[in-house]
Amino acid sequence: MRCSICGGNGVIRIPYSRRIYCRRHFLEFIESKVERCIRRYRLIRNGDLVVVGVSGGKDSVVLAYVLDKLSSVLDFDLILLHVDLGLGVYSIESRDVVYWVSRVIRKPLYIVSLRDLLGYGLPELAIASGRPMCSVCGIVKRFILNAFALEKNASSIATGHNLTDISVYMVKEFLRQNLEGISKLYPRIDGIDGVAVTRIRPLFEVYEWELKAYADLAGLRYVRTRCPGYEPFTLDNNLKQMLTALDSKHPGLLLMMARRFVKNIEKYPNPSREVSKCSVCGLLSSSDKCSFCRLTEKALGKPMGMVVREKLRSLRPTG
Ligand code: SF4
Ligand code: ZN
Ligand code: ZN
């Protein structure tokens, strides 16, 4: 197997383009894919400060690493935020990895511990609120990332959602006929002054298997064990298996769907952008209280949005 660019030792074949790359040209291929995505969808502008949510999994580790490489070319800065979910050994391993990443790319790392913030880790919070762990995890991380980015006056929050994840959400929302939900999968969701920071997905066109190959070939550390909250037979995970198998028989199918979705975005109903603020924490909410304040009120007897915002204000970088 020979690299399609330099004729050197090929290590990976890209089925949807039928190209073969050596290690160096594969890494450059992924980096240029992310850069094109940032330029094409205007995800980042000169002088921006981007908060990168890093869990320690391969997606967020690659995201932080590649964004750091692009930051001098595209002239922006980044800081890392890790939410420690209080999941025992898994969380300890995740912390190790995010410390390692921040040292490698030499960017400030902020760590927020759920136990320090609320007195509860994710499992206890899930039991006390009567909700599945992954749903609580989503609410908590979204709230903390947004509140932290507002405190830091950041331009955007970058998350590690990849093409495979986004395709799963797209098909799931289609099956449910939630067309507004599909339109929220665009690579950039603009923020609203003072209540919500812009969210960007620079890995929008990168398959999950490409990210794993990038992490391994670049020699990056990432958490390899499964999160204790992972449930294999959810609709999301069944769809992921199905779509991955389909894409391997029809290479590039998911990439084509994502690109055509972007072209068709105007045809989807626009999610309501009416600004409504949570009566407790003042952040964006679709009802009187935001989902984080409702969740904490149910689990702890008190809505914690404002308390958490104040604690995040005084958070200092680690190390
Ligand atoms: Fe959170 Fe569930 Fe993912 Fe674990 S598997 S990190 S609990 S969303
Ligand atoms: Zn090559
Ligand atoms: Zn709130």
CSV table of C-alpha atoms and ligand atoms in Angstrom, one decimal:
chain,number,residue,atom,x,y,z
A,1,MET,CA,0.0,0.0,0.0
A,2,ARG,CA,1.5,3.3,-1.1
A,3,CYS,CA,0.6,6.9,0.0
A,4,SER,CA,-1.4,8.6,-2.8
A,5,ILE,CA,0.5,11.8,-2.2
A,6,CYS,CA,4.2,10.9,-1.6
A,7,GLY,CA,4.4,7.2,-2.5
A,8,GLY,CA,5.7,6.4,1.0
A,9,ASN,CA,4.4,3.6,3.3
A,10,GLY,CA,0.6,3.8,3.3
A,11,VAL,CA,-1.0,3.2,6.7
A,12,ILE,CA,-4.7,4.0,6.1
A,13,ARG,CA,-7.2,3.8,3.2
A,14,ILE,CA,-10.0,6.3,3.0
A,15,PRO,CA,-12.9,4.4,1.5
A,16,TYR,CA,-15.0,7.4,0.4
A,17,SER,CA,-12.2,9.0,-1.6
A,18,ARG,CA,-10.3,5.7,-2.4
A,19,ARG,CA,-7.1,7.5,-1.3
A,20,ILE,CA,-4.3,5.9,0.7
A,21,TYR,CA,-2.2,8.0,3.1
A,22,CYS,CA,1.1,7.6,5.0
A,23,ARG,CA,1.0,8.7,8.7
A,24,ARG,CA,2.1,12.3,8.0
A,25,HIS,CA,-0.3,12.8,5.1
A,26,PHE,CA,-3.3,11.3,7.0
A,27,LEU,CA,-2.7,13.7,9.9
A,28,GLU,CA,-2.5,16.6,7.5
A,29,PHE,CA,-5.7,15.4,5.7
A,30,ILE,CA,-7.7,15.4,9.0
A,31,GLU,CA,-6.3,18.8,10.1
A,32,SER,CA,-7.1,20.3,6.7
A,33,LYS,CA,-10.6,18.8,6.9
A,34,VAL,CA,-11.2,20.6,10.2
A,35,GLU,CA,-9.7,23.8,8.9
A,36,ARG,CA,-12.0,23.7,5.9
A,37,CYS,CA,-15.0,23.1,8.1
A,38,ILE,CA,-14.1,26.1,10.3
A,39,ARG,CA,-13.7,28.4,7.2
A,40,ARG,CA,-16.7,27.0,5.3
A,41,TYR,CA,-19.1,27.5,8.2
A,42,ARG,CA,-17.4,30.5,9.7
A,43,LEU,CA,-17.0,28.8,13.1
A,44,ILE,CA,-14.1,30.9,14.3
A,45,ARG,CA,-13.0,34.5,13.6
A,46,ASN,CA,-9.7,36.3,14.1
A,47,GLY,CA,-9.1,37.1,17.8
A,48,ASP,CA,-11.7,34.7,19.1
A,49,LEU,CA,-11.4,33.0,22.5
A,50,VAL,CA,-12.7,29.4,22.2
A,51,VAL,CA,-13.6,27.2,25.2
A,52,VAL,CA,-13.0,23.6,24.4
A,53,GLY,CA,-14.9,21.1,26.4
A,54,VAL,CA,-12.6,18.1,27.0
A,55,SER,CA,-13.9,14.9,28.5
A,56,GLY,CA,-10.7,12.9,28.0
A,57,GLY,CA,-12.3,10.8,25.2
A,58,LYS,CA,-10.7,10.6,21.8
A,59,ASP,CA,-13.0,13.1,20.1
A,60,SER,CA,-12.4,16.0,22.6
A,61,VAL,CA,-8.7,15.2,22.8
A,62,VAL,CA,-8.2,15.3,19.0
A,63,LEU,CA,-10.4,18.5,18.9
A,64,ALA,CA,-8.2,20.3,21.4
A,65,TYR,CA,-5.0,19.1,19.7
A,66,VAL,CA,-6.0,20.0,16.2
A,67,LEU,CA,-7.6,23.4,17.2
A,68,ASP,CA,-4.3,24.2,18.9
A,69,LYS,CA,-2.4,23.5,15.7
A,70,LEU,CA,-4.8,25.7,13.7
A,71,SER,CA,-4.9,28.5,16.3
A,72,SER,CA,-1.8,30.2,14.9
A,73,VAL,CA,-2.9,30.0,11.3
A,74,LEU,CA,-6.4,31.2,12.0
A,75,ASP,CA,-5.4,33.6,14.8
A,76,PHE,CA,-7.5,32.6,17.8
A,77,ASP,CA,-6.9,31.3,21.3
A,78,LEU,CA,-8.3,28.5,23.3
A,79,ILE,CA,-8.8,27.4,26.9
A,80,LEU,CA,-9.8,23.9,28.1
A,81,LEU,CA,-12.7,23.1,30.5
A,82,HIS,CA,-13.1,19.6,32.0
A,83,VAL,CA,-16.1,18.6,34.1
A,84,ASP,CA,-15.3,15.9,36.6
A,85,LEU,CA,-18.5,13.9,36.9
A,86,GLY,CA,-17.5,12.0,40.0
A,87,LEU,CA,-17.4,8.6,38.4
A,88,GLY,CA,-14.6,7.0,40.5
A,89,VAL,CA,-11.7,5.4,38.6
A,90,TYR,CA,-13.1,6.5,35.2
A,91,SER,CA,-13.1,10.2,36.3
A,92,ILE,CA,-9.5,9.8,37.8
A,93,GLU,CA,-8.3,8.4,34.4
A,94,SER,CA,-10.1,11.2,32.6
A,95,ARG,CA,-8.4,13.9,34.7
A,96,ASP,CA,-5.0,12.3,34.0
A,97,VAL,CA,-5.6,12.5,30.3
A,98,VAL,CA,-6.9,16.1,30.3
A,99,TYR,CA,-3.8,17.2,32.4
A,100,TRP,CA,-1.7,15.5,29.8
A,101,VAL,CA,-3.4,17.3,26.9
A,102,SER,CA,-3.1,20.7,28.5
A,103,ARG,CA,0.6,20.1,29.1
A,104,VAL,CA,1.2,19.0,25.5
A,105,ILE,CA,-0.6,22.0,23.9
A,106,ARG,CA,0.3,24.4,26.7
A,107,LYS,CA,-3.1,25.9,27.1
A,108,PRO,CA,-4.9,26.7,30.4
A,109,LEU,CA,-7.0,23.9,31.9
A,110,TYR,CA,-10.0,24.6,34.2
A,111,ILE,CA,-11.5,21.6,36.1
A,112,VAL,CA,-14.9,21.7,37.6
A,113,SER,CA,-15.8,18.9,40.0
A,114,LEU,CA,-19.5,18.1,40.2
A,115,ARG,CA,-19.0,16.9,43.8
A,116,ASP,CA,-17.4,20.3,44.8
A,117,LEU,CA,-20.1,22.2,43.0
A,118,LEU,CA,-23.2,20.3,44.2
A,119,GLY,CA,-22.1,17.8,46.8
A,120,TYR,CA,-23.2,15.0,44.5
A,121,GLY,CA,-21.5,13.1,41.7
A,122,LEU,CA,-23.4,12.1,38.5
A,123,PRO,CA,-24.7,8.7,39.8
A,124,GLU,CA,-26.3,10.2,42.9
A,125,LEU,CA,-27.7,13.2,41.0
A,126,ALA,CA,-29.3,10.8,38.5
A,127,ILE,CA,-30.9,8.7,41.3
A,128,ALA,CA,-32.1,11.8,43.2
A,129,SER,CA,-33.6,13.4,40.1
A,130,GLY,CA,-35.1,10.1,38.8
A,131,ARG,CA,-33.5,10.6,35.3
A,132,PRO,CA,-31.1,8.4,33.3
A,133,MET,CA,-27.4,9.2,33.9
A,134,CYS,CA,-26.7,10.3,30.3
A,135,SER,CA,-29.6,12.7,30.2
A,136,VAL,CA,-28.4,14.3,33.5
A,137,CYS,CA,-24.9,14.4,32.1
A,138,GLY,CA,-26.0,16.3,29.0
A,139,ILE,CA,-27.9,18.9,31.1
A,140,VAL,CA,-25.1,19.4,33.5
A,141,LYS,CA,-22.3,19.7,31.0
A,142,ARG,CA,-24.3,22.0,28.7
A,143,PHE,CA,-25.1,24.3,31.6
A,144,ILE,CA,-21.5,24.4,33.0
A,145,LEU,CA,-19.9,25.0,29.6
A,146,ASN,CA,-22.3,27.8,28.8
A,147,ALA,CA,-22.0,29.5,32.2
A,148,PHE,CA,-18.2,29.1,32.3
A,149,ALA,CA,-17.8,30.5,28.7
A,150,LEU,CA,-20.0,33.5,29.6
A,151,GLU,CA,-17.9,34.2,32.7
A,152,LYS,CA,-14.7,34.1,30.5
A,153,ASN,CA,-16.3,36.3,27.9
A,154,ALA,CA,-15.5,33.6,25.3
A,155,SER,CA,-16.5,33.9,21.7
A,156,SER,CA,-17.6,30.2,21.4
A,157,ILE,CA,-17.7,26.8,22.9
A,158,ALA,CA,-16.3,24.0,20.7
A,159,THR,CA,-17.5,20.5,21.3
A,160,GLY,CA,-16.2,17.2,20.0
A,161,HIS,CA,-19.4,16.0,18.2
A,162,ASN,CA,-18.2,14.1,15.1
A,163,LEU,CA,-19.9,13.2,11.8
A,164,THR,CA,-21.0,9.8,13.1
A,165,ASP,CA,-22.7,11.3,16.2
A,166,ILE,CA,-24.3,14.1,14.2
A,167,SER,CA,-25.7,11.5,11.7
A,168,VAL,CA,-27.2,9.5,14.5
A,169,TYR,CA,-29.0,12.6,15.9
A,170,MET,CA,-30.1,13.6,12.5
A,171,VAL,CA,-31.7,10.2,11.7
A,172,LYS,CA,-33.2,10.0,15.2
A,173,GLU,CA,-34.8,13.4,14.9
A,174,PHE,CA,-36.1,12.4,11.5
A,175,LEU,CA,-37.6,9.2,12.8
A,176,ARG,CA,-39.3,11.3,15.5
A,177,GLN,CA,-40.2,13.9,12.8
A,178,ASN,CA,-38.7,16.6,15.0
A,179,LEU,CA,-37.5,18.8,12.1
A,180,GLU,CA,-36.7,21.7,14.4
A,181,GLY,CA,-34.3,19.3,16.3
A,182,ILE,CA,-32.6,18.6,13.0
A,183,SER,CA,-31.9,22.2,12.2
A,184,LYS,CA,-30.1,22.5,15.6
A,185,LEU,CA,-27.5,20.1,14.3
A,186,TYR,CA,-25.9,22.8,12.0
A,187,PRO,CA,-22.2,23.2,12.8
A,188,ARG,CA,-22.7,26.6,14.4
A,189,ILE,CA,-25.5,27.7,16.7
A,190,ASP,CA,-25.3,31.4,17.3
A,191,GLY,CA,-25.3,32.6,20.9
A,192,ILE,CA,-27.5,35.3,22.4
A,193,ASP,CA,-25.8,38.2,24.3
A,194,GLY,CA,-25.5,37.6,28.0
A,195,VAL,CA,-27.5,34.3,28.1
A,196,ALA,CA,-26.0,31.8,25.7
A,197,VAL,CA,-22.5,31.5,24.0
A,198,THR,CA,-22.2,30.4,20.4
A,199,ARG,CA,-21.6,26.6,20.0
A,200,ILE,CA,-19.5,25.2,17.3
A,201,ARG,CA,-18.7,21.7,16.0
A,202,PRO,CA,-15.4,21.7,14.1
A,203,LEU,CA,-15.5,17.9,13.7
A,204,PHE,CA,-18.8,18.1,11.8
A,205,GLU,CA,-17.3,16.4,8.7
A,206,VAL,CA,-14.9,13.9,10.4
A,207,TYR,CA,-16.0,10.3,11.0
A,208,GLU,CA,-15.5,8.7,14.4
A,209,TRP,CA,-13.2,6.1,12.9
A,210,GLU,CA,-11.1,8.8,11.4
A,211,LEU,CA,-10.7,10.5,14.8
A,212,LYS,CA,-9.6,7.2,16.4
A,213,ALA,CA,-7.1,6.7,13.7
A,214,TYR,CA,-5.8,10.3,14.1
A,215,ALA,CA,-5.5,9.9,17.9
A,216,ASP,CA,-3.6,6.6,17.5
A,217,LEU,CA,-1.3,7.7,14.7
A,218,ALA,CA,-0.6,11.1,16.4
A,219,GLY,CA,0.3,9.2,19.6
A,220,LEU,CA,-2.3,11.0,21.7
A,221,ARG,CA,-3.5,9.7,25.0
A,222,TYR,CA,-7.2,9.3,25.5
A,223,VAL,CA,-9.5,7.4,27.9
A,224,ARG,CA,-10.1,3.9,26.4
A,225,THR,CA,-12.5,2.5,29.0
A,226,ARG,CA,-16.2,2.9,28.7
A,227,CYS,CA,-18.0,5.4,30.9
A,228,PRO,CA,-20.0,3.6,33.6
A,229,GLY,CA,-23.0,5.5,32.4
A,230,TYR,CA,-22.8,3.9,28.9
A,231,GLU,CA,-25.8,1.8,27.9
A,232,PRO,CA,-25.2,-0.3,24.8
A,233,PHE,CA,-28.8,-0.8,23.6
A,234,THR,CA,-30.2,2.8,23.5
A,235,LEU,CA,-31.7,4.0,20.3
A,236,ASP,CA,-28.6,6.2,19.7
A,237,ASN,CA,-26.2,3.3,20.0
A,238,ASN,CA,-28.3,1.0,17.9
A,239,LEU,CA,-28.5,3.7,15.2
A,240,LYS,CA,-24.8,4.3,15.4
A,241,GLN,CA,-24.1,0.6,14.7
A,242,MET,CA,-26.6,0.5,11.9
A,243,LEU,CA,-25.3,3.7,10.2
A,244,THR,CA,-21.7,2.7,10.6
A,245,ALA,CA,-22.4,-0.6,8.9
A,246,LEU,CA,-24.4,1.2,6.1
A,247,ASP,CA,-21.6,3.6,5.5
A,248,SER,CA,-19.0,0.9,5.2
A,249,LYS,CA,-21.1,-0.7,2.4
A,250,HIS,CA,-21.8,2.7,0.8
A,251,PRO,CA,-18.7,4.8,1.7
A,252,GLY,CA,-19.3,8.5,2.1
A,253,LEU,CA,-23.0,8.2,2.7
A,254,LEU,CA,-23.0,10.0,6.0
A,255,LEU,CA,-20.7,12.7,4.8
A,256,MET,CA,-23.0,13.3,1.8
A,257,MET,CA,-26.0,13.5,4.2
A,258,ALA,CA,-24.3,16.1,6.4
A,259,ARG,CA,-23.3,18.2,3.5
A,260,ARG,CA,-26.7,18.1,1.9
A,261,PHE,CA,-28.3,18.9,5.2
A,262,VAL,CA,-26.2,22.1,5.4
A,263,LYS,CA,-27.3,23.1,1.9
A,264,ASN,CA,-30.9,22.5,2.8
A,265,ILE,CA,-30.8,24.2,6.1
A,266,GLU,CA,-33.2,27.0,5.0
A,267,LYS,CA,-35.9,24.3,4.3
A,268,TYR,CA,-36.0,23.2,7.9
A,269,PRO,CA,-38.1,25.1,10.5
A,270,ASN,CA,-36.1,27.5,12.5
A,271,PRO,CA,-36.0,26.8,16.2
A,272,SER,CA,-37.6,29.7,18.1
A,273,ARG,CA,-35.0,32.3,19.0
A,274,GLU,CA,-37.2,34.2,21.4
A,275,VAL,CA,-35.0,35.1,24.4
A,276,SER,CA,-36.4,33.8,27.6
A,277,LYS,CA,-34.3,33.8,30.7
A,278,CYS,CA,-34.3,31.4,33.6
A,279,SER,CA,-35.9,33.1,36.7
A,280,VAL,CA,-33.2,31.7,38.9
A,281,CYS,CA,-29.9,31.8,37.0
A,282,GLY,CA,-30.7,34.3,34.2
A,283,LEU,CA,-29.4,32.0,31.4
A,284,LEU,CA,-31.3,30.9,28.3
A,285,SER,CA,-34.3,28.9,29.0
A,286,SER,CA,-37.4,27.7,27.2
A,287,SER,CA,-39.6,27.9,30.3
A,288,ASP,CA,-39.6,29.8,33.7
A,289,LYS,CA,-36.6,27.8,35.0
A,290,CYS,CA,-33.8,26.3,32.8
A,291,SER,CA,-33.4,22.5,32.7
A,292,PHE,CA,-30.3,22.7,35.1
A,293,CYS,CA,-32.3,24.7,37.7
A,294,ARG,CA,-35.2,22.3,37.4
A,295,LEU,CA,-33.0,19.2,37.7
A,296,THR,CA,-31.1,20.5,40.7
A,297,GLU,CA,-34.3,21.6,42.4
A,298,LYS,CA,-35.8,18.1,42.0
A,299,ALA,CA,-32.6,16.4,43.2
A,300,LEU,CA,-31.3,18.7,45.9
A,301,GLY,CA,-34.5,20.7,46.9
A,302,LYS,CA,-33.0,23.9,45.6
A,303,PRO,CA,-32.3,25.3,42.1
A,304,MET,CA,-28.5,25.7,41.9
A,305,GLY,CA,-28.0,27.7,38.7
A,306,MET,CA,-27.0,30.9,40.3
A,307,VAL,CA,-24.9,29.3,43.0
A,308,VAL,CA,-23.0,27.4,40.3
A,309,ARG,CA,-22.5,30.5,38.2
A,310,GLU,CA,-20.9,32.3,41.2
A,311,LYS,CA,-18.6,29.4,41.9
A,312,LEU,CA,-17.5,29.3,38.3
A,313,ARG,CA,-16.7,33.0,38.4
A,314,SER,CA,-13.9,32.3,40.9
A,315,LEU,CA,-12.5,29.2,39.2
A,316,ARG,CA,-8.8,29.3,38.5
A,317,PRO,CA,-6.8,27.2,36.0
A,318,THR,CA,-5.1,24.2,37.4
A,319,GLY,CA,-1.3,23.4,37.4
B,1,SF4,FE1,-22.2,11.2,30.2
B,1,SF4,FE2,-23.6,9.0,29.4
B,1,SF4,FE3,-21.5,9.8,28.0
B,1,SF4,FE4,-21.1,8.8,30.4
B,1,SF4,S1,-21.9,7.7,28.6
B,1,SF4,S2,-20.1,10.7,29.6
B,1,SF4,S3,-22.8,9.5,31.5
B,1,SF4,S4,-23.4,11.0,28.3
B,2,ZN,ZN,2.5,10.5,2.2
B,3,ZN,ZN,-31.4,28.3,35.6
